[in-house]
């Protein structure tokens, strides 16, 4: 919850705007300012104070205890010009909150945390448990000193300017290790513990078994991702409570699925009880991984039979492939989600001219793999291969990456061993339509006239179908030096079903500095004026030129009314 505190009418007005934008995230605190801040500090994860920073500093200073647990505090000035991340920039999320507040109120976020100032990801903001000299290693990264990355477990991290060797170290491991001087240890959630249990098993017995299994194997409980078991134990109180205390989800599977998993230590007891010869090992291994600790039983002080079993598996880090649409070219049409994925990627793969468009948005340390025109399949294979190494990868394309772009070849190459995230972008057709007016107000279709990957016979059949169905058509790749007859042919097919006066919109380099557009007709369009940087949109029989804008009504009533008037 975010506590909101204000002292003046101007501050209250901005406070109420934020409360209206985030009704489920915020709580307004009334009363004297000092009392309101103290109550919010004790009750909320974050605070936004519409007060002077000096006043807030004096109030919260005695309350500060530990940056890992203190709430994040953001101050907004009376005029709403700045959102200042005052305290808890990383641990309390104040830096991110300042940016969010800025977006809602139109304020400039002010973030002074050193890593954020130079666009380095904070080691304590990676979403992984962290131990060691965070300040010292972060300072070394900021100063450009060599920092070595030792990834004992492959995990998709954001870009970090690391070296093969260095006096400082970032270590990624799930093992119990002594943290060295000048070292940071990141704990990836790579361990899965499968649990078998008898009815009525105490939570303490499960916890003791899991803890001892991890300790004796030299594994860190901070890398525990989940407990797993059979569906029949989904509501077993002791198992449920153990997962709660460990702070991990309890994941259960049907006995039929578990019985198909090959394990080293099957048993007749669970087969008779729940219908599978293995619970602990099978549930931990079901989604793949390496069995580090085979099934073991709990030990009871009174010598009675064990009520719990467990097994420990290390699952490999799954690489992450984000397929990102950059939009038609204008920076303000690049979506916030696309920006975030570009900043998150440790490896960027793309066409050289598209890389140049967004190179300034990449974080230091991002590895860029760029190539020229005609290497689409190679780029797709490269991106998938990098993701399979456990990397966080962004594969970029113009417009929407799923429309005549990189998503299709990449997903055809990828399998279920990596995570794939699609990031939509504004397409050239949509950008051109916004410039022309509203040509896509009714059913519409996009057709590429390039026969490089599709036989012309197939393209012609699709154009003819769109013509006969009276659908608005947007042509991609309409004409090039080596392909100068396809567009005239396509227009001739449409002309068999549409009048010469049918509006046609022609937009070149939509949203870019040299953008140009014109509205013409099917009978007047000269194909020689069109090139590969152009999008051509041909209206249907209802499309009209209204005050110089191309408009397709949402239905055919307008057309009927106009014909009656004529």
Coordinates of C-alpha atoms in Angstrom, one line a residue:
X1 CA 0.0 0.0 0.0
X2 CA 1.2 3.6 -0.8
X3 CA 0.4 6.2 1.9
X4 CA -0.4 9.7 0.6
X5 CA 0.1 12.7 2.8
X6 CA -0.4 16.4 2.0
X7 CA -0.6 19.7 3.9
X8 CA -2.0 22.3 1.5
X9 CA -4.9 22.6 -1.0
X10 CA -2.5 22.4 -3.9
X11 CA -0.9 19.3 -2.4
X12 CA -4.3 17.7 -1.7
X13 CA -5.3 18.3 -5.3
X14 CA -2.3 16.4 -6.6
X15 CA -2.7 13.8 -3.9
X16 CA -6.3 13.2 -5.0
X17 CA -5.3 12.8 -8.7
X18 CA -2.8 10.1 -7.7
X19 CA -5.5 8.4 -5.5
X20 CA -8.0 8.5 -8.4
X21 CA -5.4 6.9 -10.7
X22 CA -4.4 4.2 -8.2
X23 CA -7.5 3.5 -6.1
X24 CA -6.4 0.0 -5.1
X25 CA -2.8 0.9 -4.3
X26 CA -3.1 4.1 -2.2
X27 CA -4.5 5.2 1.1
X28 CA -4.9 8.9 2.1
X29 CA -3.7 9.8 5.6
X30 CA -5.3 12.8 7.3
X31 CA -4.5 14.7 10.5
X32 CA -1.4 16.6 11.4
X33 CA 1.4 16.1 8.8
X34 CA 3.9 14.7 11.3
X35 CA 1.3 12.2 12.7
X36 CA 0.1 11.2 9.2
X37 CA 3.7 10.6 8.0
X38 CA 4.5 8.5 11.1
X39 CA 1.4 6.3 10.7
X40 CA 1.9 5.8 7.0
X41 CA 5.6 4.9 7.6
X42 CA 4.5 2.2 10.0
X43 CA 1.7 0.8 7.9
X44 CA 2.7 1.2 4.3
X45 CA 5.3 -0.2 1.9
X46 CA 5.8 3.2 0.3
X47 CA 4.9 6.9 0.9
X48 CA 4.2 9.8 -1.4
X49 CA 4.5 13.1 0.6
X50 CA 3.2 16.3 -1.1
X51 CA 5.5 18.3 1.2
X52 CA 8.9 19.9 1.2
X53 CA 11.8 17.5 1.3
X54 CA 13.2 19.2 4.4
X55 CA 10.0 18.7 6.3
X56 CA 9.8 15.0 5.4
X57 CA 13.5 14.5 6.3
X58 CA 13.0 15.8 9.8
X59 CA 9.9 13.6 10.3
X60 CA 11.2 10.3 9.0
X61 CA 14.8 10.6 10.1
X62 CA 14.1 9.1 13.6
X63 CA 12.0 6.4 12.0
X64 CA 14.7 5.0 9.6
X65 CA 16.0 1.6 10.6
X66 CA 17.3 -0.5 7.7
X67 CA 17.2 0.3 4.0
X68 CA 16.2 -3.3 3.3
X69 CA 13.0 -2.9 5.3
X70 CA 12.2 0.8 5.4
X71 CA 9.4 2.0 3.1
X72 CA 10.3 4.0 0.0
X73 CA 9.6 7.7 0.4
X74 CA 8.9 10.1 -2.5
X75 CA 8.3 13.8 -2.2
X76 CA 6.3 15.9 -4.6
X77 CA 6.6 19.7 -4.6
X78 CA 3.6 22.0 -4.3
X79 CA 3.6 22.8 -8.0
X80 CA 3.8 19.2 -9.0
X81 CA 7.0 19.7 -11.0
X82 CA 9.2 17.1 -9.4
X83 CA 8.9 13.7 -7.8
X84 CA 11.9 13.2 -5.6
X85 CA 13.1 9.7 -4.6
X86 CA 14.0 10.6 -1.0
X87 CA 14.7 7.3 0.8
X88 CA 14.5 3.6 0.0
X89 CA 15.4 4.1 -3.6
X90 CA 16.2 0.4 -4.3
X91 CA 15.0 -1.6 -1.3
X92 CA 11.8 0.5 -0.8
X93 CA 11.2 0.9 -4.5
X94 CA 11.2 4.7 -4.3
X95 CA 13.1 5.2 -7.6
X96 CA 10.5 3.3 -9.6
X97 CA 7.7 4.9 -7.7
X98 CA 9.1 8.4 -8.5
X99 CA 9.0 7.5 -12.2
X100 CA 5.4 6.2 -11.9
X101 CA 4.3 9.3 -10.0
X102 CA 5.9 11.4 -12.7
X103 CA 4.0 9.7 -15.4
X104 CA 0.6 10.2 -13.6
X105 CA 1.2 13.8 -12.5
X106 CA 3.4 15.0 -15.3
X107 CA 6.3 15.6 -12.9
X108 CA 10.0 15.1 -13.5
X109 CA 11.3 12.2 -11.5
X110 CA 14.4 13.0 -9.5
X111 CA 16.6 10.0 -8.8
X112 CA 20.0 10.4 -7.3
X113 CA 21.0 6.8 -6.6
X114 CA 24.3 6.4 -8.3
X115 CA 23.6 3.2 -10.3
X116 CA 20.3 4.7 -11.5
X117 CA 22.0 7.9 -12.5
X118 CA 24.3 6.1 -14.9
X119 CA 21.7 3.5 -15.9
X120 CA 23.3 0.5 -14.2
X121 CA 20.9 -2.1 -12.7
X122 CA 21.3 -2.1 -8.9
X123 CA 22.6 -5.4 -7.6
X124 CA 19.9 -5.3 -5.0
X125 CA 17.1 -4.7 -7.6
X126 CA 17.5 -7.8 -9.7
X127 CA 14.8 -9.7 -7.9
X128 CA 17.3 -12.2 -6.4
X129 CA 18.4 -12.6 -2.8
X130 CA 21.8 -10.8 -2.5
X131 CA 24.6 -11.2 0.1
X132 CA 28.0 -9.5 0.5
X133 CA 29.6 -6.2 -0.4
X134 CA 26.8 -4.7 -2.4
X135 CA 28.0 -1.1 -1.9
X136 CA 31.7 -2.0 -2.7
X137 CA 31.0 -4.0 -5.9
X138 CA 28.4 -1.4 -7.1
X139 CA 31.0 1.3 -6.6
X140 CA 33.5 -0.7 -8.6
X141 CA 31.0 -1.0 -11.4
X142 CA 30.4 2.7 -11.3
X143 CA 34.1 3.5 -11.3
X144 CA 34.8 1.2 -14.3
X145 CA 36.9 -1.2 -12.3
X146 CA 37.0 -4.8 -13.6
X147 CA 34.3 -6.9 -11.9
X148 CA 34.3 -10.6 -12.6
X149 CA 31.0 -12.5 -13.1
X150 CA 31.1 -16.1 -11.9
X151 CA 27.9 -17.8 -12.8
X152 CA 27.9 -21.3 -11.3
X153 CA 24.2 -21.4 -12.2
X154 CA 23.1 -19.9 -15.6
X155 CA 20.5 -17.3 -15.0
X156 CA 19.1 -14.5 -17.2
X157 CA 20.5 -11.3 -15.7
X158 CA 20.2 -7.8 -17.1
X159 CA 23.3 -6.2 -18.7
X160 CA 26.2 -5.7 -16.3
X161 CA 29.7 -4.3 -17.4
X162 CA 31.6 -7.3 -16.2
X163 CA 34.9 -8.8 -17.1
X164 CA 36.5 -12.3 -17.1
X165 CA 38.7 -11.4 -14.2
X166 CA 38.7 -8.6 -11.6
X167 CA 39.4 -7.6 -8.0
X168 CA 35.7 -7.6 -7.4
X169 CA 33.3 -10.4 -8.1
X170 CA 29.6 -11.1 -8.7
X171 CA 28.9 -14.7 -8.0
X172 CA 25.7 -16.4 -9.0
X173 CA 25.2 -19.6 -7.1
X174 CA 22.7 -21.7 -5.1
X175 CA 25.5 -23.3 -3.0
X176 CA 26.3 -22.5 0.6
X177 CA 29.4 -20.5 0.2
X178 CA 31.4 -18.1 2.4
X179 CA 31.1 -14.7 0.9
X180 CA 34.5 -13.3 0.2
X181 CA 35.7 -9.8 0.6
X182 CA 34.8 -7.6 -2.4
X183 CA 32.2 -10.1 -3.5
X184 CA 28.4 -10.1 -4.0
X185 CA 26.6 -13.4 -4.1
X186 CA 23.3 -13.6 -6.0
X187 CA 20.9 -16.5 -5.1
X188 CA 18.9 -17.7 -8.2
X189 CA 15.7 -19.6 -7.4
X190 CA 17.1 -22.8 -8.9
X191 CA 16.2 -25.4 -6.3
X192 CA 13.1 -27.5 -6.0
X193 CA 12.3 -29.7 -3.1
X194 CA 9.8 -32.5 -3.6
X195 CA 8.0 -33.6 -0.4
X196 CA 6.2 -36.8 0.4
X197 CA 4.2 -36.9 3.7
X198 CA 1.9 -39.0 5.8
X199 CA -1.4 -37.6 6.9
X200 CA -0.9 -35.5 10.0
X201 CA 2.8 -34.8 9.5
X202 CA 3.9 -31.8 11.6
X203 CA 5.2 -28.8 9.8
X204 CA 8.3 -28.8 12.0
X205 CA 9.2 -32.3 10.8
X206 CA 8.9 -31.2 7.1
X207 CA 11.0 -28.1 7.8
X208 CA 13.7 -30.0 9.7
X209 CA 13.9 -32.5 6.9
X210 CA 14.2 -29.9 4.1
X211 CA 16.7 -27.8 6.1
X212 CA 19.0 -30.7 6.8
X213 CA 18.8 -32.0 3.3
X214 CA 19.9 -28.6 1.9
X215 CA 22.6 -28.0 4.5
X216 CA 24.2 -31.4 4.2
X217 CA 24.2 -31.0 0.4
X218 CA 25.8 -27.6 0.7
X219 CA 22.9 -25.8 -0.8
X220 CA 21.4 -22.4 0.2
X221 CA 17.7 -22.3 1.3
X222 CA 17.6 -18.8 -0.2
X223 CA 17.7 -20.4 -3.7
X224 CA 14.6 -22.5 -2.9
X225 CA 12.0 -21.9 -5.6
X226 CA 9.1 -24.2 -4.6
X227 CA 8.0 -27.2 -2.7
X228 CA 6.3 -29.9 -4.8
X229 CA 4.1 -32.9 -3.9
X230 CA 1.2 -34.9 -5.2
X231 CA -2.3 -33.5 -5.5
X232 CA -3.6 -35.7 -2.7
X233 CA -1.4 -33.7 -0.3
X234 CA -2.3 -30.2 -1.6
X235 CA -4.2 -29.4 1.6
X236 CA -2.1 -31.4 4.1
X237 CA -1.7 -28.8 6.9
X238 CA 1.9 -29.6 7.8
X239 CA 3.1 -29.4 4.2
X240 CA 1.1 -26.2 3.5
X241 CA 2.5 -24.6 6.6
X242 CA 6.0 -25.6 5.8
X243 CA 5.8 -24.0 2.4
X244 CA 4.4 -20.8 4.0
X245 CA 7.2 -20.6 6.5
X246 CA 9.8 -21.2 3.8
X247 CA 8.2 -18.4 1.7
X248 CA 7.7 -20.5 -1.4
X249 CA 4.7 -21.8 -3.3
X250 CA 3.4 -25.3 -2.9
X251 CA 3.1 -26.9 -6.4
X252 CA 1.1 -30.1 -6.7
X253 CA 0.8 -32.7 -9.5
X254 CA -1.7 -35.5 -10.3
X255 CA -0.5 -39.0 -9.3
X256 CA -0.9 -40.1 -12.9
X257 CA 1.7 -37.6 -14.1
X258 CA 4.1 -38.5 -11.3
X259 CA 3.8 -42.2 -11.9
X260 CA 5.3 -41.6 -15.4
X261 CA 8.5 -40.0 -14.1
X262 CA 11.5 -42.3 -13.9
X263 CA 13.1 -42.1 -10.5
X264 CA 16.0 -44.0 -8.7
X265 CA 14.0 -44.8 -5.6
X266 CA 10.4 -45.9 -6.3
X267 CA 8.4 -47.4 -3.4
X268 CA 5.3 -49.5 -2.9
X269 CA 4.1 -47.4 0.0
X270 CA 3.2 -44.2 -1.9
X271 CA 1.8 -46.3 -4.7
X272 CA -0.7 -47.9 -2.3
X273 CA -1.4 -44.6 -0.5
X274 CA -1.7 -42.0 -3.4
X275 CA -1.3 -44.0 -6.6
X276 CA 2.3 -43.3 -7.6
X277 CA 5.5 -45.1 -6.7
X278 CA 7.3 -41.8 -6.1
X279 CA 6.2 -38.4 -4.7
X280 CA 9.3 -36.6 -3.5
X281 CA 11.6 -37.5 -6.3
X282 CA 9.0 -37.6 -9.1
X283 CA 7.4 -34.2 -8.2
X284 CA 10.7 -32.5 -8.0
X285 CA 11.9 -34.0 -11.3
X286 CA 8.7 -33.6 -13.3
X287 CA 9.7 -30.3 -14.9
X288 CA 13.2 -31.4 -15.5
X289 CA 16.5 -30.8 -13.7
X290 CA 19.3 -32.6 -11.9
X291 CA 18.7 -34.7 -8.9
X292 CA 21.1 -33.4 -6.2
X293 CA 19.6 -35.1 -3.2
X294 CA 17.9 -38.5 -3.7
X295 CA 14.9 -39.3 -1.5
X296 CA 15.6 -39.2 2.2
X297 CA 13.4 -39.7 5.2
X298 CA 12.9 -37.6 8.2
X299 CA 14.2 -38.7 11.6
X300 CA 12.0 -38.7 14.6
X301 CA 13.5 -38.3 18.1
X302 CA 11.1 -40.9 19.6
X303 CA 12.1 -43.6 17.0
X304 CA 8.6 -43.8 15.5
X305 CA 8.4 -44.2 11.7
X306 CA 9.2 -41.1 9.6
X307 CA 6.2 -39.1 8.3
X308 CA 8.0 -37.1 5.6
X309 CA 10.4 -37.7 2.7
X310 CA 12.1 -35.1 0.5
X311 CA 14.4 -34.9 -2.6
X312 CA 16.2 -31.9 -4.0
X313 CA 16.5 -31.0 -7.7
X314 CA 18.3 -28.2 -9.4
X315 CA 16.4 -26.9 -12.4
X316 CA 18.5 -25.1 -15.1
X317 CA 18.0 -21.4 -15.5
X318 CA 15.6 -20.8 -18.4
X319 CA 16.8 -18.2 -20.9
X320 CA 14.5 -15.4 -21.7
X321 CA 13.8 -14.2 -25.2
X322 CA 11.8 -11.0 -25.7
X323 CA 10.6 -10.4 -29.2
X324 CA 10.2 -6.6 -29.3
X325 CA 8.3 -4.4 -31.8
X326 CA 9.9 -1.0 -32.1
X327 CA 7.0 0.7 -33.8
X328 CA 7.2 2.6 -37.1
X329 CA 10.2 4.7 -36.2
X330 CA 9.1 7.7 -34.1
X331 CA 10.6 7.5 -30.5
X332 CA 7.3 8.5 -28.9
X333 CA 5.6 5.5 -30.6
X334 CA 8.0 3.1 -28.9
X335 CA 5.9 1.6 -26.0
X336 CA 7.0 1.7 -22.4
X337 CA 7.0 -2.1 -22.3
X338 CA 9.4 -2.2 -25.2
X339 CA 11.7 0.3 -23.5
X340 CA 11.8 -1.9 -20.4
X341 CA 12.6 -5.0 -22.3
X342 CA 15.5 -3.2 -24.1
X343 CA 16.9 -2.1 -20.8
X344 CA 16.5 -5.6 -19.3
X345 CA 18.2 -7.5 -22.2
X346 CA 21.8 -8.5 -21.7
X347 CA 22.0 -9.5 -25.4
X348 CA 20.3 -7.5 -28.2
X349 CA 19.9 -9.0 -31.7
X350 CA 18.6 -7.0 -34.6
X351 CA 18.9 -5.5 -38.0
X352 CA 21.7 -2.9 -38.0
X353 CA 19.5 0.0 -38.9
X354 CA 17.0 -0.8 -36.2
X355 CA 19.7 -1.2 -33.6
X356 CA 20.9 2.3 -34.5
X357 CA 17.4 3.6 -33.7
X358 CA 17.5 2.5 -30.1
X359 CA 21.2 2.1 -29.3
X360 CA 21.0 5.1 -26.8
X361 CA 18.3 3.2 -24.8
X362 CA 20.6 0.2 -24.1
X363 CA 22.2 -0.1 -20.7
X364 CA 26.0 -0.3 -20.4
X365 CA 27.3 -3.8 -20.9
X366 CA 24.6 -4.8 -23.3
X367 CA 26.1 -7.1 -26.0
X368 CA 24.8 -6.2 -29.4
X369 CA 24.7 -8.7 -32.3
X370 CA 23.6 -6.9 -35.4
X371 CA 23.5 -7.9 -39.1
X372 CA 22.3 -6.5 -42.4
X373 CA 19.3 -7.0 -44.6
X374 CA 18.4 -10.5 -45.7
X375 CA 19.7 -12.3 -42.5
X376 CA 16.3 -12.7 -40.8
X377 CA 16.5 -16.4 -40.2
X378 CA 20.1 -16.1 -39.0
X379 CA 19.2 -13.4 -36.5
X380 CA 16.3 -15.6 -35.2
X381 CA 18.6 -18.6 -34.8
X382 CA 21.2 -16.4 -33.0
X383 CA 18.6 -15.0 -30.6
X384 CA 17.3 -18.4 -29.7
X385 CA 20.8 -19.8 -29.3
X386 CA 21.7 -17.0 -26.9
X387 CA 18.6 -17.5 -24.8
X388 CA 19.4 -21.2 -24.6
X389 CA 22.6 -20.2 -22.9
X390 CA 20.5 -18.8 -20.1
X391 CA 20.8 -15.2 -21.3
X392 CA 18.2 -12.4 -21.2
X393 CA 17.8 -11.6 -25.0
X394 CA 15.9 -9.0 -26.9
X395 CA 15.2 -9.6 -30.6
X396 CA 14.0 -6.5 -32.3
X397 CA 11.9 -5.7 -35.3
X398 CA 10.1 -2.7 -36.7
X399 CA 6.4 -2.1 -36.2
X400 CA 5.0 -5.1 -34.4
X401 CA 7.5 -7.9 -34.3
X402 CA 4.7 -10.4 -35.1
X403 CA 3.7 -8.7 -38.3
X404 CA 6.0 -9.4 -41.3
X405 CA 8.9 -9.3 -38.8
X406 CA 11.0 -11.4 -36.5
X407 CA 8.6 -13.2 -34.2
X408 CA 7.6 -15.8 -36.7
X409 CA 11.1 -17.1 -37.5
X410 CA 12.1 -16.9 -33.9
X411 CA 9.2 -18.9 -32.5
X412 CA 9.6 -21.4 -35.3
X413 CA 13.1 -21.9 -34.1
X414 CA 12.4 -21.9 -30.3
X415 CA 11.2 -24.8 -28.3
X416 CA 9.8 -25.0 -24.7
X417 CA 13.3 -24.9 -23.1
X418 CA 13.2 -21.0 -23.0
X419 CA 10.7 -18.4 -22.0
X420 CA 9.4 -16.2 -24.9
X421 CA 7.8 -12.9 -24.3
X422 CA 6.1 -10.9 -27.1
X423 CA 6.1 -7.1 -26.9
X424 CA 3.6 -5.6 -29.3
X425 CA 4.4 -2.5 -31.3
X426 CA 2.6 0.0 -33.5
X427 CA 2.5 -1.3 -37.0
X428 CA 3.2 0.6 -40.2
X429 CA -0.4 0.1 -41.2
X430 CA -1.7 1.6 -38.0
X431 CA 0.7 4.5 -38.1
X432 CA -0.3 5.2 -41.8
X433 CA -4.0 4.9 -41.0
X434 CA -3.7 7.5 -38.2
X435 CA -2.0 9.9 -40.6
X436 CA -4.7 9.3 -43.3
X437 CA -7.7 9.6 -41.1
X438 CA -9.7 6.5 -40.3
X439 CA -9.4 4.1 -43.3
X440 CA -9.5 1.0 -41.1
X441 CA -12.9 1.7 -39.5
X442 CA -14.4 -1.5 -40.8
X443 CA -12.9 -5.0 -41.8
X444 CA -9.4 -4.7 -43.2
X445 CA -6.5 -6.9 -44.2
X446 CA -2.7 -6.4 -44.7
X447 CA -1.1 -8.1 -47.7
X448 CA 2.6 -8.1 -48.5
X449 CA 3.3 -7.9 -52.2
X450 CA 6.8 -9.2 -51.8
X451 CA 7.1 -12.6 -53.5
X452 CA 10.5 -13.3 -51.9
X453 CA 8.9 -15.7 -49.4
X454 CA 5.4 -16.2 -50.9
X455 CA 4.7 -17.3 -54.5
X456 CA 2.9 -14.7 -56.5
X457 CA 0.0 -17.1 -57.2
X458 CA -0.8 -17.2 -53.5
X459 CA -0.5 -13.4 -53.1
X460 CA -2.8 -12.8 -56.1
X461 CA -5.4 -15.2 -54.7
X462 CA -5.4 -13.3 -51.4
X463 CA -5.7 -10.0 -53.2
X464 CA -8.6 -11.3 -55.3
X465 CA -10.4 -12.6 -52.2
X466 CA -10.1 -9.3 -50.4
X467 CA -11.3 -7.5 -53.5
X468 CA -14.4 -9.8 -53.8
X469 CA -15.1 -9.5 -50.1
X470 CA -15.0 -5.6 -50.2
X471 CA -12.3 -5.4 -47.5
X472 CA -10.0 -2.4 -47.0
X473 CA -6.5 -3.5 -48.1
X474 CA -3.2 -2.2 -46.8
X475 CA -0.3 -3.2 -49.0
X476 CA 3.1 -3.8 -47.4
X477 CA 6.3 -4.0 -49.6
X478 CA 4.4 -2.6 -52.5
X479 CA 7.1 -1.9 -55.0
X480 CA 10.9 -2.0 -55.4
X481 CA 13.4 -1.7 -58.2
X482 CA 13.3 -5.4 -58.9
X483 CA 9.5 -5.7 -58.3
X484 CA 7.7 -3.1 -60.3
X485 CA 4.7 -5.0 -61.7
X486 CA 3.1 -6.5 -58.6
X487 CA 1.4 -3.3 -57.4
X488 CA -0.2 -2.4 -60.8
X489 CA -1.4 -6.0 -61.0
X490 CA -2.9 -5.9 -57.5
X491 CA -4.6 -2.5 -58.1
X492 CA -6.1 -3.9 -61.4
X493 CA -7.6 -6.8 -59.4
X494 CA -9.2 -4.4 -56.9
X495 CA -10.4 -2.2 -59.8
X496 CA -12.5 -5.1 -61.0
X497 CA -14.7 -4.7 -57.9
X498 CA -14.2 -1.0 -56.9
X499 CA -14.9 2.3 -58.7
X500 CA -12.0 4.4 -60.0
X501 CA -12.9 7.0 -57.4
X502 CA -12.2 4.7 -54.5
X503 CA -10.0 6.6 -52.0
X504 CA -6.4 5.4 -51.7
X505 CA -4.0 6.6 -49.1
X506 CA -0.2 6.6 -49.7
X507 CA 2.1 7.1 -46.7
X508 CA 5.9 7.1 -46.9
X509 CA 8.1 6.7 -43.8
X510 CA 5.2 7.0 -41.4
X511 CA 6.1 8.8 -38.2
X512 CA 9.7 9.5 -39.3
X513 CA 11.2 12.9 -39.9
X514 CA 10.8 12.6 -43.7
X515 CA 7.2 11.4 -43.5
X516 CA 5.0 12.2 -46.5
X517 CA 1.4 11.3 -47.3
X518 CA -1.2 11.9 -49.9
X519 CA -4.8 11.0 -50.6
X520 CA -5.6 9.9 -54.2
X521 CA -7.9 7.4 -55.9
X522 CA -7.7 4.0 -57.3
X523 CA -7.9 5.3 -60.8
X524 CA -5.4 8.1 -60.3
X525 CA -2.6 6.4 -58.3
X526 CA 0.7 6.2 -60.2
X527 CA 2.5 3.0 -59.0
X528 CA 5.8 4.6 -60.0
X529 CA 5.5 7.0 -57.1
X530 CA 5.6 4.2 -54.6
X531 CA 8.6 2.4 -53.1
X532 CA 9.5 -0.1 -50.3
X533 CA 9.2 2.6 -47.6
X534 CA 5.6 3.2 -48.6
X535 CA 2.3 1.8 -47.2
X536 CA -0.6 1.9 -49.6
X537 CA -4.2 1.6 -48.2
X538 CA -7.0 1.0 -50.6
X539 CA -10.5 1.7 -49.3
X540 CA -13.6 -0.4 -49.8
X541 CA -16.8 0.7 -51.5
X542 CA -17.9 2.6 -48.4
X543 CA -14.7 4.5 -47.9
X544 CA -15.0 8.3 -48.5
X545 CA -12.8 11.4 -48.7
X546 CA -14.1 13.6 -45.9
X547 CA -12.4 17.0 -45.7
X548 CA -9.2 15.6 -47.1
X549 CA -9.3 12.6 -44.7
X550 CA -9.8 8.9 -45.7
X551 CA -12.7 7.6 -43.7
X552 CA -14.3 4.1 -43.8
X553 CA -17.5 4.0 -41.8
X554 CA -18.1 1.2 -39.2
X555 CA -21.1 0.0 -41.3
X556 CA -22.7 0.4 -44.7
X557 CA -25.6 2.6 -43.5
X558 CA -23.7 5.7 -44.4
X559 CA -23.1 4.5 -48.0
X560 CA -26.8 3.7 -48.3
X561 CA -27.8 7.1 -47.0
X562 CA -25.5 8.9 -49.4
X563 CA -26.6 6.9 -52.4
X564 CA -30.3 7.7 -51.5
X565 CA -29.4 11.4 -51.3
X566 CA -27.7 11.3 -54.7

